[in-house]
Every structure is written in C-alpha cells, then in structure tokens.
Amino acid sequence: MFKAVVFDLDGVITDTAAFHFIAWRKLGRSLGIEVTETFNEELKGIDRMASLNKILALGSMENRFSKEEKEVLAQEKNDFYVTLINEISPADILPGIEQLLHDLDAQHIKVGLASASKNAPKILRLLGLAHSFSTIVDPAALQQGKPDPEIFIKACEQLQVQPEEAIGVEDAYSGIQAINAAKLYSVGIGDKHMLKDADYVFGDTAHLTFSKLKEIWGNRAL
Ligand code: BG6
Ligand code: MG
C-alpha cells in the first residue's frame, strides 16, 4: 500500500484556475496583451513570476520591464486575485476530496501539499482543510518550479516517505512532469490527452476515491 499522497491545490482540491485566469486576463489587458483561455492552460502549475514572463513573451514585451517593475505587475495581479479568492468557502472543495482526505486519515496515510501557490495556506484555511494536511511545501523556499521535481521530492522528505511509496495528484501538464521526474506514482485529474504522461488519469475528482487509488496502486507496473 502507498504510504502518502501529495496533492496539488489549484484544480485538484478547489477550482481556483478560473480566478487566476480572470486576474491574469485583467493584468494582460492593462498591458494590451490578450490572455485567452487556451493560453491560460499553459499557466497552470507555473509560479507567479514565470506566468508573468510567459504573458509578457506572448505580447513580445519580455524585455520591456525591469525586475522591479515586474514585481509590481505580479503584485498587482496577486492583489486582485486575493480579492477574488476571499469568497472561497468549504462549499468550494471539489467533489470527492473531503471523503478521500477522511479515508486517507482513517488509513493512517500521510497527506502533503505541493502547490506552487504562495496563497495555498490561506486557501486551505478558507476551505476548512488546513488540519487535513500534515505538511505543506513552502514554494518560496524552492530553487525550481514545476515541471522540476523539487517540490514533490521536498514533500516526500517532509512526510518522511520515499517518492516510490507515494502518489502525486495533479491537474496540470507541468505538474505531471514534476511528479514523474520525482518518481512518485502520477495521478492526473482532467483531460486524458493533455495529461497523457500520467500513470493514471481521472476525468474529475468525483472519481478519485480511496478504493480506486488502492486498486490502481495494486495494478501499477513495477
Ligand atoms: C499554481 C497555479 O497552483 O500556483 C498557477 O496553477 C499559479 O496558476 C501558481 O500561478 C502560483 O500561485 P500564486 O497564488 O502564488 O500566485
Ligand atoms: Mg493545479
């Protein structure tokens, strides 16, 4: 049996992707750059500054701003994003997640969070789920963001398990690459084609149950 599950937050525990999109689109428009829903897919899992750099590159503005000016733009996006997420409540927990966290706890399986978001502790508090996670990786302390494996390796270290004993759950392409490189068993949530490198993909969190995880873990190729 697996000893730990490491969750991504945005798009797995709750659907904040729409809020990130609204906030980036607003910032993009203020610069004359149109962030489309398709382009937003590429921003999933990617940290705040890397996302800003991608948006600036989209508008061929990658060299227009100083580091300090970019900090101001990223802060502006975050200030707006935070006003949007302030409304989050336990009703925004994605289907099946509370039951799964309950079952993992009952089975004494460790649970960690590996999110690129510096807002993650606040979001977990708003969802009423802070107590369900025994560890949260601090993204500010990392050298590399997803798709680098660092965040998932760090989560396993903090949980005191080997990556090979753990499952990682992600909705983003970059996140699946990170889990695979860290050598956890990768579970994707979303589109099978986009997440084709995942060891197993669930269409949505409602299907992500403890019994199904046990089954796919038992059937995994060793
Ligand atoms: C990830 C999201 O979880 O966190 C990204 O998928 C987001 O879209 C990143 O940019 C960083 O979040 P934050 O809250 O620190 O700006
Ligand atoms: Mg995500």
mmCIF file of N, CA, C and O and ligand atoms in Angstrom, residues 8-12 44-45 170-172, ligand 2:
data_model
loop_
_atom_site.group_PDB
_atom_site.id
_atom_site.type_symbol
_atom_site.label_atom_id
_atom_site.label_comp_id
_atom_site.label_asym_id
_atom_site.label_seq_id
_atom_site.Cartn_x
_atom_site.Cartn_y
_atom_site.Cartn_z
ATOM 1 N N ASP A 8 -1.590 18.496 -5.387
ATOM 2 C CA ASP A 8 -1.542 19.862 -5.873
ATOM 3 C C ASP A 8 -2.810 20.528 -5.321
ATOM 4 O O ASP A 8 -3.738 19.838 -4.880
ATOM 5 N N LEU A 9 -2.855 21.846 -5.332
ATOM 6 C CA LEU A 9 -4.037 22.534 -4.779
ATOM 7 C C LEU A 9 -4.992 23.013 -5.875
ATOM 8 O O LEU A 9 -6.125 22.525 -5.996
ATOM 9 N N ASP A 10 -4.494 23.977 -6.682
ATOM 10 C CA ASP A 10 -5.344 24.615 -7.684
ATOM 11 C C ASP A 10 -5.766 23.610 -8.746
ATOM 12 O O ASP A 10 -4.921 23.049 -9.439
ATOM 13 N N GLY A 11 -7.059 23.337 -8.845
ATOM 14 C CA GLY A 11 -7.558 22.400 -9.854
ATOM 15 C C GLY A 11 -7.681 20.973 -9.355
ATOM 16 O O GLY A 11 -8.161 20.099 -10.076
ATOM 17 N N VAL A 12 -7.227 20.728 -8.117
ATOM 18 C CA VAL A 12 -7.330 19.377 -7.542
ATOM 19 C C VAL A 12 -8.182 19.411 -6.261
ATOM 20 O O VAL A 12 -9.116 18.621 -6.104
ATOM 21 N N LYS A 44 -1.073 26.939 -15.896
ATOM 22 C CA LYS A 44 -1.441 26.079 -14.758
ATOM 23 C C LYS A 44 -0.202 25.403 -14.176
ATOM 24 O O LYS A 44 0.585 24.803 -14.916
ATOM 25 N N GLY A 45 -0.059 25.512 -12.876
ATOM 26 C CA GLY A 45 1.057 24.865 -12.192
ATOM 27 C C GLY A 45 2.326 25.700 -12.159
ATOM 28 O O GLY A 45 3.261 25.394 -11.424
ATOM 29 N N GLU A 170 -2.249 15.713 -9.626
ATOM 30 C CA GLU A 170 -2.057 16.974 -10.347
ATOM 31 C C GLU A 170 -3.053 17.157 -11.480
ATOM 32 O O GLU A 170 -3.446 16.181 -12.120
ATOM 33 N N ASP A 171 -3.415 18.405 -11.765
ATOM 34 C CA ASP A 171 -4.285 18.685 -12.921
ATOM 35 C C ASP A 171 -3.518 19.330 -14.074
ATOM 36 O O ASP A 171 -4.083 19.513 -15.142
ATOM 37 N N ALA A 172 -2.249 19.682 -13.826
ATOM 38 C CA ALA A 172 -1.502 20.428 -14.846
ATOM 39 C C ALA A 172 -0.450 19.554 -15.525
ATOM 40 O O ALA A 172 0.142 18.679 -14.893
HETATM 41 MG MG MG B 2 -3.055 22.686 -10.356
#
